[in-house]
């Protein structure tokens, strides 16, 4: 399922250099640099309003930073549209679930394959010959993802009727359907109960190990972040205040001050 | 081979080889994988199982040793049972949702050297208890996901084991060696060890012989006229006697096809796709299905709702009579026919019941209304009574003699006797050989002349000759006034209301009857949604006064009906409360087969019972709950207690 390896494991897959993002007078991100290595799980943490989601939005081309460069697979770009980012292998999920509520789980995940469809609209409309063959091939990939994330039982249920934890899982499934090289997860565990969180952790690890997908995630649950991630970057008021392994970050006095707090 | 009554062979592997020859291209197994039903014919299954058996023996599995099977209903796990039996090894299926501690006890007790498991979850579970299982050497798994980086010196994929066996089988000597192994198996061998669900303490390993299993299954296959054209959906827990009997044993005797659901959660949808002809479900499944149907009808448009209720009423009047072949007026038949076209047919189709010829329910008492609802739709639902020690069947209702309140006469070749204490005793062909490594417990359970004590109190109804089970023999109690108190009877009456999921009644040796109630989240949650009642959790929903009012109305109706029955007026519920948490098997409050563990519950919720009997309007409780991963948390809160009206004894007043 992995895209052809342009970048070897451990090398830099994505580099963010001196990126700044302003909305009018508000500085959302100022002069942030970090990198994401191929095959790792990279966490971005920080207090509310630190610019984490803005950072993800820059990476997948939804926002365009005024300064700085983002290099993906060795290719530097200044202005990028989200669908181009998607076709290059960057997929994401959203903080507030953004699925097609009236469509079934299966259709939602199939939607994740849109960019991989070769036949045009009219072929699809015919559902015959090559279009059918293509549909079957895509369906197979989707079924494997459904099996992988254990959502067989909701295959045909409209996602609007599903509980929140399952919707998050469907969103992950849709992102996986793109067979991404870099998967951006925006608070994949927000609002979940303990059991759902544990399931989600296991799925994220499995995706990373089985498919070799590089993952960048934003998450507030410190236990989850420290257990899952290989490296952590910490933002505060749009600035990077720390970067390193979970252990290093945990001990960093500035991080404790800004985010983790002190045990009283 | 010594002759076996009703079947062509005395062991399951011999039966498998027989079917491979007799109906090699008929489907034997199905499994939904990646959204598509995959099928195996008898010849293919026999082929795979032979290869698997050789593979397992290369790993070191030998005659007489045991192999644990942990997982959901999947073809490869059933193959493990067959392959082990081919080698003369003893399969020991274990409940897949058992927590690590329960699992460790059973596996250590069964002295397993091998384990065949479904996936990473079960591999992890076994690895976590490895130090308690010194004899465990090799594990084989079905689902490779997530296991790639595990140490594979003692861990093997089932497909690899099968492939290795297939290679070896190319050598003629191996092939004939395997034939020799199959022929060496005898009907007197232990065919399987099934662990009891532990309603009464620690699980016990029930040893069953091949001949007993096959003769018992052959009796019921003849009783219900099952053939190789039948089809079942194997969704019951693999470790439960019901699955091993109804699906595995009957399937291998009759040669019918067994379909495995895609996953535990999809069983309902898979049922609809497969359309089985033989079906078993415990009463609570029928109950929750009916609840869901009723809820969806509430949400349907007015004309549909009216049509549904009209024809359900028609079915209530004529349906059961038509099923029992009694005389029905022509107008009734015509109306029923129209109902079949408009309501019953489509409804049965949605539920996956369209093709069912024979359906059974057992395990708990089933509500008379619930029972007749399904029968009136034309579903041939019957009751049976049995237990693991009997290899399931002790009694079953023959077609045409169906009653909601009995479990039927003894099945063919089964003898039943009622002890002086009221306890039911039986002697049957499938009867167990003993509890594994517990001869003293075996002796306790058997009478001197070879009957097995069931532990259930019951009596034969003089008119019909049907057996009637009242309660566990040791559970029937008396109030201080001397009035009879059968807790299950009271509980079941309450549980027949869709809003009530579980009830635990108290009263033995007390002045009056009280009970704990668990509301049904589906039904009450739907009610809350329709009435704009906001809640975040079970605990909150259970404490809402309007919910209490609703339950109080049900309790009042039950009291009224108890007052109308002779001798039951004393068992009316005087005070009740709604528990702040759902009773759960993980907390030890229910058994794995979802039966209430009364003693444990009354200890755990002692402060609440005190509140029920000291007249206070509320009581405070704090209990520990266990999450699925074994971590623990606390639930605490104050629970309101309600009084219910006691109705005068109508039966006595009339007398």
mmCIF file of N, CA, C and O in Angstrom, chain B residues 570-638:
data_model
loop_
_atom_site.group_PDB
_atom_site.id
_atom_site.type_symbol
_atom_site.label_atom_id
_atom_site.label_comp_id
_atom_site.label_asym_id
_atom_site.label_seq_id
_atom_site.Cartn_x
_atom_site.Cartn_y
_atom_site.Cartn_z
ATOM 1 N N UNK B 570 -47.596 -12.785 47.957
ATOM 2 C CA UNK B 570 -46.567 -12.386 48.911
ATOM 3 C C UNK B 570 -45.288 -11.940 48.240
ATOM 4 O O UNK B 570 -44.466 -11.237 48.832
ATOM 5 N N UNK B 571 -45.088 -12.337 46.996
ATOM 6 C CA UNK B 571 -43.833 -12.034 46.295
ATOM 7 C C UNK B 571 -43.873 -10.681 45.599
ATOM 8 O O UNK B 571 -42.999 -10.363 44.804
ATOM 9 N N UNK B 572 -44.897 -9.869 45.866
ATOM 10 C CA UNK B 572 -44.968 -8.547 45.240
ATOM 11 C C UNK B 572 -43.807 -7.676 45.687
ATOM 12 O O UNK B 572 -43.365 -7.737 46.829
ATOM 13 N N UNK B 573 -43.330 -6.832 44.777
ATOM 14 C CA UNK B 573 -42.170 -5.976 45.050
ATOM 15 C C UNK B 573 -42.632 -4.750 45.835
ATOM 16 O O UNK B 573 -43.481 -3.989 45.363
ATOM 17 N N UNK B 574 -42.078 -4.564 47.051
ATOM 18 C CA UNK B 574 -42.525 -3.458 47.878
ATOM 19 C C UNK B 574 -41.670 -2.216 47.650
ATOM 20 O O UNK B 574 -42.168 -1.099 47.650
ATOM 21 N N UNK B 575 -40.356 -2.408 47.508
ATOM 22 C CA UNK B 575 -39.467 -1.259 47.270
ATOM 23 C C UNK B 575 -38.456 -1.612 46.184
ATOM 24 O O UNK B 575 -38.054 -2.767 46.057
ATOM 25 N N UNK B 576 -38.062 -0.627 45.391
ATOM 26 C CA UNK B 576 -37.067 -0.911 44.357
ATOM 27 C C UNK B 576 -36.171 0.296 44.139
ATOM 28 O O UNK B 576 -36.474 1.409 44.561
ATOM 29 N N UNK B 577 -35.046 0.061 43.462
ATOM 30 C CA UNK B 577 -34.171 1.156 43.049
ATOM 31 C C UNK B 577 -33.569 0.816 41.695
ATOM 32 O O UNK B 577 -33.559 -0.349 41.276
ATOM 33 N N UNK B 578 -33.095 1.857 41.012
ATOM 34 C CA UNK B 578 -32.424 1.629 39.731
ATOM 35 C C UNK B 578 -30.923 1.749 39.969
ATOM 36 O O UNK B 578 -30.454 2.775 40.472
ATOM 37 N N UNK B 579 -30.197 0.713 39.636
ATOM 38 C CA UNK B 579 -28.754 0.684 39.891
ATOM 39 C C UNK B 579 -28.041 1.765 39.068
ATOM 40 O O UNK B 579 -28.389 2.010 37.916
ATOM 41 N N UNK B 580 -27.003 2.401 39.645
ATOM 42 C CA UNK B 580 -26.296 3.459 38.924
ATOM 43 C C UNK B 580 -25.318 2.932 37.880
ATOM 44 O O UNK B 580 -24.713 3.704 37.167
ATOM 45 N N UNK B 581 -25.115 1.636 37.798
ATOM 46 C CA UNK B 581 -24.258 1.106 36.732
ATOM 47 C C UNK B 581 -24.876 -0.160 36.151
ATOM 48 O O UNK B 581 -25.653 -0.830 36.827
ATOM 49 N N UNK B 582 -24.503 -0.461 34.904
ATOM 50 C CA UNK B 582 -25.013 -1.681 34.301
ATOM 51 C C UNK B 582 -24.235 -2.875 34.841
ATOM 52 O O UNK B 582 -23.015 -2.815 34.958
ATOM 53 N N UNK B 583 -24.931 -3.930 35.159
ATOM 54 C CA UNK B 583 -24.253 -5.142 35.619
ATOM 55 C C UNK B 583 -23.397 -5.681 34.479
ATOM 56 O O UNK B 583 -23.815 -5.676 33.329
ATOM 57 N N UNK B 584 -22.181 -6.114 34.811
ATOM 58 C CA UNK B 584 -21.226 -6.452 33.761
ATOM 59 C C UNK B 584 -20.411 -7.685 34.136
ATOM 60 O O UNK B 584 -20.034 -7.856 35.287
ATOM 61 N N UNK B 585 -20.145 -8.517 33.144
ATOM 62 C CA UNK B 585 -19.372 -9.735 33.403
ATOM 63 C C UNK B 585 -17.934 -9.404 33.815
ATOM 64 O O UNK B 585 -17.317 -10.130 34.590
ATOM 65 N N UNK B 586 -17.390 -8.282 33.320
ATOM 66 C CA UNK B 586 -16.017 -7.922 33.668
ATOM 67 C C UNK B 586 -15.876 -7.613 35.158
ATOM 68 O O UNK B 586 -14.800 -7.709 35.722
ATOM 69 N N UNK B 587 -16.967 -7.184 35.787
ATOM 70 C CA UNK B 587 -16.921 -6.903 37.217
ATOM 71 C C UNK B 587 -17.359 -8.106 38.033
ATOM 72 O O UNK B 587 -17.543 -8.007 39.242
ATOM 73 N N UNK B 588 -17.586 -9.224 37.365
ATOM 74 C CA UNK B 588 -17.971 -10.432 38.070
ATOM 75 C C UNK B 588 -19.433 -10.465 38.461
ATOM 76 O O UNK B 588 -19.851 -11.323 39.229
ATOM 77 N N UNK B 589 -20.234 -9.493 37.983
ATOM 78 C CA UNK B 589 -21.633 -9.429 38.388
ATOM 79 C C UNK B 589 -22.510 -10.355 37.554
ATOM 80 O O UNK B 589 -23.560 -10.796 38.001
ATOM 81 N N UNK B 590 -22.055 -10.624 36.320
ATOM 82 C CA UNK B 590 -22.746 -11.582 35.464
ATOM 83 C C UNK B 590 -21.747 -12.663 35.089
ATOM 84 O O UNK B 590 -20.540 -12.441 35.138
ATOM 85 N N UNK B 591 -22.255 -13.836 34.701
ATOM 86 C CA UNK B 591 -21.349 -14.836 34.163
ATOM 87 C C UNK B 591 -21.106 -14.480 32.700
ATOM 88 O O UNK B 591 -21.748 -13.593 32.155
ATOM 89 N N UNK B 592 -20.169 -15.211 32.072
ATOM 90 C CA UNK B 592 -19.880 -14.942 30.661
ATOM 91 C C UNK B 592 -21.090 -15.204 29.786
ATOM 92 O O UNK B 592 -21.170 -14.719 28.670
ATOM 93 N N UNK B 593 -22.012 -16.021 30.259
ATOM 94 C CA UNK B 593 -23.230 -16.234 29.476
ATOM 95 C C UNK B 593 -24.324 -15.288 29.955
ATOM 96 O O UNK B 593 -25.497 -15.517 29.704
ATOM 97 N N UNK B 594 -23.924 -14.211 30.642
ATOM 98 C CA UNK B 594 -24.837 -13.128 31.021
ATOM 99 C C UNK B 594 -25.896 -13.546 32.022
ATOM 100 O O UNK B 594 -27.011 -13.044 31.989
ATOM 101 N N UNK B 595 -25.548 -14.460 32.929
ATOM 102 C CA UNK B 595 -26.497 -14.768 33.989
ATOM 103 C C UNK B 595 -26.091 -13.995 35.236
ATOM 104 O O UNK B 595 -24.904 -13.819 35.514
ATOM 105 N N UNK B 596 -27.076 -13.568 36.000
ATOM 106 C CA UNK B 596 -26.826 -12.770 37.206
ATOM 107 C C UNK B 596 -26.174 -13.625 38.286
ATOM 108 O O UNK B 596 -26.606 -14.738 38.550
ATOM 109 N N UNK B 597 -25.108 -13.093 38.914
ATOM 110 C CA UNK B 597 -24.498 -13.800 40.054
ATOM 111 C C UNK B 597 -24.990 -13.134 41.326
ATOM 112 O O UNK B 597 -24.403 -12.206 41.857
ATOM 113 N N UNK B 598 -26.100 -13.667 41.796
ATOM 114 C CA UNK B 598 -26.869 -13.090 42.881
ATOM 115 C C UNK B 598 -26.047 -12.836 44.159
ATOM 116 O O UNK B 598 -26.045 -11.742 44.701
ATOM 117 N N UNK B 599 -25.337 -13.877 44.596
ATOM 118 C CA UNK B 599 -24.596 -13.775 45.849
ATOM 119 C C UNK B 599 -23.573 -12.661 45.799
ATOM 120 O O UNK B 599 -23.486 -11.816 46.707
ATOM 121 N N UNK B 600 -22.829 -12.628 44.721
ATOM 122 C CA UNK B 600 -21.795 -11.624 44.557
ATOM 123 C C UNK B 600 -22.395 -10.217 44.556
ATOM 124 O O UNK B 600 -21.885 -9.300 45.186
ATOM 125 N N UNK B 601 -23.513 -10.071 43.868
ATOM 126 C CA UNK B 601 -24.143 -8.755 43.771
ATOM 127 C C UNK B 601 -24.641 -8.290 45.128
ATOM 128 O O UNK B 601 -24.477 -7.128 45.507
ATOM 129 N N UNK B 602 -25.215 -9.213 45.912
ATOM 130 C CA UNK B 602 -25.762 -8.757 47.189
ATOM 131 C C UNK B 602 -24.642 -8.358 48.148
ATOM 132 O O UNK B 602 -24.821 -7.484 48.983
ATOM 133 N N UNK B 603 -23.464 -8.978 48.011
ATOM 134 C CA UNK B 603 -22.333 -8.531 48.842
ATOM 135 C C UNK B 603 -21.836 -7.170 48.405
ATOM 136 O O UNK B 603 -21.625 -6.265 49.201
ATOM 137 N N UNK B 604 -21.678 -7.032 47.096
ATOM 138 C CA UNK B 604 -21.091 -5.820 46.544
ATOM 139 C C UNK B 604 -21.955 -4.589 46.799
ATOM 140 O O UNK B 604 -21.470 -3.504 47.009
ATOM 141 N N UNK B 605 -23.269 -4.785 46.755
ATOM 142 C CA UNK B 605 -24.168 -3.639 46.909
ATOM 143 C C UNK B 605 -24.881 -3.649 48.261
ATOM 144 O O UNK B 605 -26.014 -3.189 48.363
ATOM 145 N N UNK B 606 -24.217 -4.202 49.275
ATOM 146 C CA UNK B 606 -24.820 -4.320 50.595
ATOM 147 C C UNK B 606 -25.468 -3.015 51.073
ATOM 148 O O UNK B 606 -26.610 -3.025 51.544
ATOM 149 N N UNK B 607 -24.788 -1.846 50.965
ATOM 150 C CA UNK B 607 -25.406 -0.599 51.467
ATOM 151 C C UNK B 607 -26.759 -0.315 50.802
ATOM 152 O O UNK B 607 -27.660 0.226 51.441
ATOM 153 N N UNK B 608 -26.886 -0.692 49.534
ATOM 154 C CA UNK B 608 -28.150 -0.439 48.833
ATOM 155 C C UNK B 608 -29.252 -1.349 49.366
ATOM 156 O O UNK B 608 -30.396 -0.941 49.521
ATOM 157 N N UNK B 609 -28.888 -2.605 49.652
ATOM 158 C CA UNK B 609 -29.888 -3.533 50.196
ATOM 159 C C UNK B 609 -30.342 -3.044 51.562
ATOM 160 O O UNK B 609 -31.540 -3.040 51.873
ATOM 161 N N UNK B 610 -29.361 -2.579 52.375
ATOM 162 C CA UNK B 610 -29.716 -2.028 53.686
ATOM 163 C C UNK B 610 -30.720 -0.908 53.521
ATOM 164 O O UNK B 610 -31.713 -0.827 54.235
ATOM 165 N N UNK B 611 -30.466 -0.023 52.556
ATOM 166 C CA UNK B 611 -31.366 1.101 52.294
ATOM 167 C C UNK B 611 -32.762 0.628 51.924
ATOM 168 O O UNK B 611 -33.763 1.199 52.342
ATOM 169 N N UNK B 612 -32.820 -0.454 51.131
ATOM 170 C CA UNK B 612 -34.118 -0.966 50.692
ATOM 171 C C UNK B 612 -34.939 -1.455 51.880
ATOM 172 O O UNK B 612 -36.165 -1.367 51.882
ATOM 173 N N UNK B 613 -34.232 -1.996 52.893
ATOM 174 C CA UNK B 613 -34.985 -2.591 53.998
ATOM 175 C C UNK B 613 -35.128 -1.685 55.208
ATOM 176 O O UNK B 613 -35.944 -1.944 56.076
ATOM 177 N N UNK B 614 -34.318 -0.572 55.305
ATOM 178 C CA UNK B 614 -34.490 0.270 56.496
ATOM 179 C C UNK B 614 -35.438 1.448 56.247
ATOM 180 O O UNK B 614 -35.587 2.333 57.081
ATOM 181 N N UNK B 615 -36.070 1.483 55.074
ATOM 182 C CA UNK B 615 -37.113 2.465 54.840
ATOM 183 C C UNK B 615 -36.614 3.833 54.406
ATOM 184 O O UNK B 615 -37.401 4.745 54.202
ATOM 185 N N UNK B 616 -35.285 4.020 54.243
ATOM 186 C CA UNK B 616 -34.786 5.348 53.885
ATOM 187 C C UNK B 616 -35.103 5.655 52.416
ATOM 188 O O UNK B 616 -35.207 4.750 51.594
ATOM 189 N N UNK B 617 -35.249 6.950 52.078
ATOM 190 C CA UNK B 617 -35.635 7.314 50.712
ATOM 191 C C UNK B 617 -34.474 7.243 49.726
ATOM 192 O O UNK B 617 -34.657 7.352 48.519
ATOM 193 N N UNK B 618 -33.243 7.110 50.211
ATOM 194 C CA UNK B 618 -32.113 6.970 49.300
ATOM 195 C C UNK B 618 -30.976 6.233 49.994
ATOM 196 O O UNK B 618 -30.980 6.062 51.203
ATOM 197 N N UNK B 619 -29.983 5.782 49.198
ATOM 198 C CA UNK B 619 -28.832 5.087 49.766
ATOM 199 C C UNK B 619 -27.599 5.465 48.961
ATOM 200 O O UNK B 619 -27.702 5.809 47.781
ATOM 201 N N UNK B 620 -26.428 5.434 49.621
ATOM 202 C CA UNK B 620 -25.188 5.824 48.948
ATOM 203 C C UNK B 620 -24.335 4.597 48.698
ATOM 204 O O UNK B 620 -24.278 3.699 49.528
ATOM 205 N N UNK B 621 -23.683 4.590 47.553
ATOM 206 C CA UNK B 621 -22.890 3.412 47.186
ATOM 207 C C UNK B 621 -21.628 3.844 46.452
ATOM 208 O O UNK B 621 -21.638 4.832 45.727
ATOM 209 N N UNK B 622 -20.534 3.127 46.672
ATOM 210 C CA UNK B 622 -19.318 3.320 45.875
ATOM 211 C C UNK B 622 -18.828 1.941 45.487
ATOM 212 O O UNK B 622 -18.635 1.088 46.339
ATOM 213 N N UNK B 623 -18.698 1.682 44.194
ATOM 214 C CA UNK B 623 -18.206 0.375 43.766
ATOM 215 C C UNK B 623 -17.058 0.542 42.784
ATOM 216 O O UNK B 623 -16.920 1.564 42.121
ATOM 217 N N UNK B 624 -16.236 -0.497 42.743
ATOM 218 C CA UNK B 624 -15.100 -0.496 41.839
ATOM 219 C C UNK B 624 -15.543 -1.133 40.521
ATOM 220 O O UNK B 624 -16.263 -2.117 40.518
ATOM 221 N N UNK B 625 -15.144 -0.540 39.397
ATOM 222 C CA UNK B 625 -15.446 -1.163 38.116
ATOM 223 C C UNK B 625 -14.148 -1.493 37.403
ATOM 224 O O UNK B 625 -13.141 -0.808 37.571
ATOM 225 N N UNK B 626 -14.185 -2.575 36.605
ATOM 226 C CA UNK B 626 -13.001 -2.998 35.866
ATOM 227 C C UNK B 626 -13.191 -2.692 34.394
ATOM 228 O O UNK B 626 -14.212 -3.025 33.826
ATOM 229 N N UNK B 627 -12.212 -2.021 33.800
ATOM 230 C CA UNK B 627 -12.293 -1.774 32.364
ATOM 231 C C UNK B 627 -11.751 -2.976 31.618
ATOM 232 O O UNK B 627 -11.129 -3.855 32.211
ATOM 233 N N UNK B 628 -11.956 -2.993 30.300
ATOM 234 C CA UNK B 628 -11.603 -4.191 29.551
ATOM 235 C C UNK B 628 -10.130 -4.540 29.619
ATOM 236 O O UNK B 628 -9.744 -5.686 29.517
ATOM 237 N N UNK B 629 -9.272 -3.527 29.804
ATOM 238 C CA UNK B 629 -7.838 -3.804 29.849
ATOM 239 C C UNK B 629 -7.381 -4.220 31.243
ATOM 240 O O UNK B 629 -6.203 -4.409 31.477
ATOM 241 N N UNK B 630 -8.326 -4.318 32.186
ATOM 242 C CA UNK B 630 -7.948 -4.750 33.517
ATOM 243 C C UNK B 630 -7.744 -3.601 34.489
ATOM 244 O O UNK B 630 -7.623 -3.806 35.694
ATOM 245 N N UNK B 631 -7.701 -2.349 33.991
ATOM 246 C CA UNK B 631 -7.589 -1.210 34.901
ATOM 247 C C UNK B 631 -8.877 -1.038 35.673
ATOM 248 O O UNK B 631 -9.933 -1.462 35.249
ATOM 249 N N UNK B 632 -8.790 -0.384 36.814
ATOM 250 C CA UNK B 632 -9.982 -0.243 37.642
ATOM 251 C C UNK B 632 -10.345 1.224 37.861
ATOM 252 O O UNK B 632 -9.477 2.095 37.828
ATOM 253 N N UNK B 633 -11.609 1.490 38.067
ATOM 254 C CA UNK B 633 -12.058 2.835 38.379
ATOM 255 C C UNK B 633 -13.189 2.754 39.380
ATOM 256 O O UNK B 633 -13.569 1.666 39.805
ATOM 257 N N UNK B 634 -13.721 3.896 39.777
ATOM 258 C CA UNK B 634 -14.777 3.895 40.773
ATOM 259 C C UNK B 634 -16.047 4.568 40.269
ATOM 260 O O UNK B 634 -15.989 5.543 39.538
ATOM 261 N N UNK B 635 -17.177 4.007 40.650
ATOM 262 C CA UNK B 635 -18.453 4.678 40.407
ATOM 263 C C UNK B 635 -19.084 4.871 41.769
ATOM 264 O O UNK B 635 -19.126 3.946 42.574
ATOM 265 N N UNK B 636 -19.506 6.096 42.062
ATOM 266 C CA UNK B 636 -20.166 6.283 43.337
ATOM 267 C C UNK B 636 -21.341 7.225 43.150
ATOM 268 O O UNK B 636 -21.406 7.971 42.173
ATOM 269 N N UNK B 637 -22.259 7.197 44.084
ATOM 270 C CA UNK B 637 -23.394 8.097 43.971
ATOM 271 C C UNK B 637 -24.482 7.744 44.944
ATOM 272 O O UNK B 637 -24.418 6.730 45.646
ATOM 273 N N UNK B 638 -25.488 8.612 44.972
ATOM 274 C CA UNK B 638 -26.633 8.379 45.831
ATOM 275 C C UNK B 638 -27.771 7.900 44.952
ATOM 276 O O UNK B 638 -28.008 8.451 43.889
#
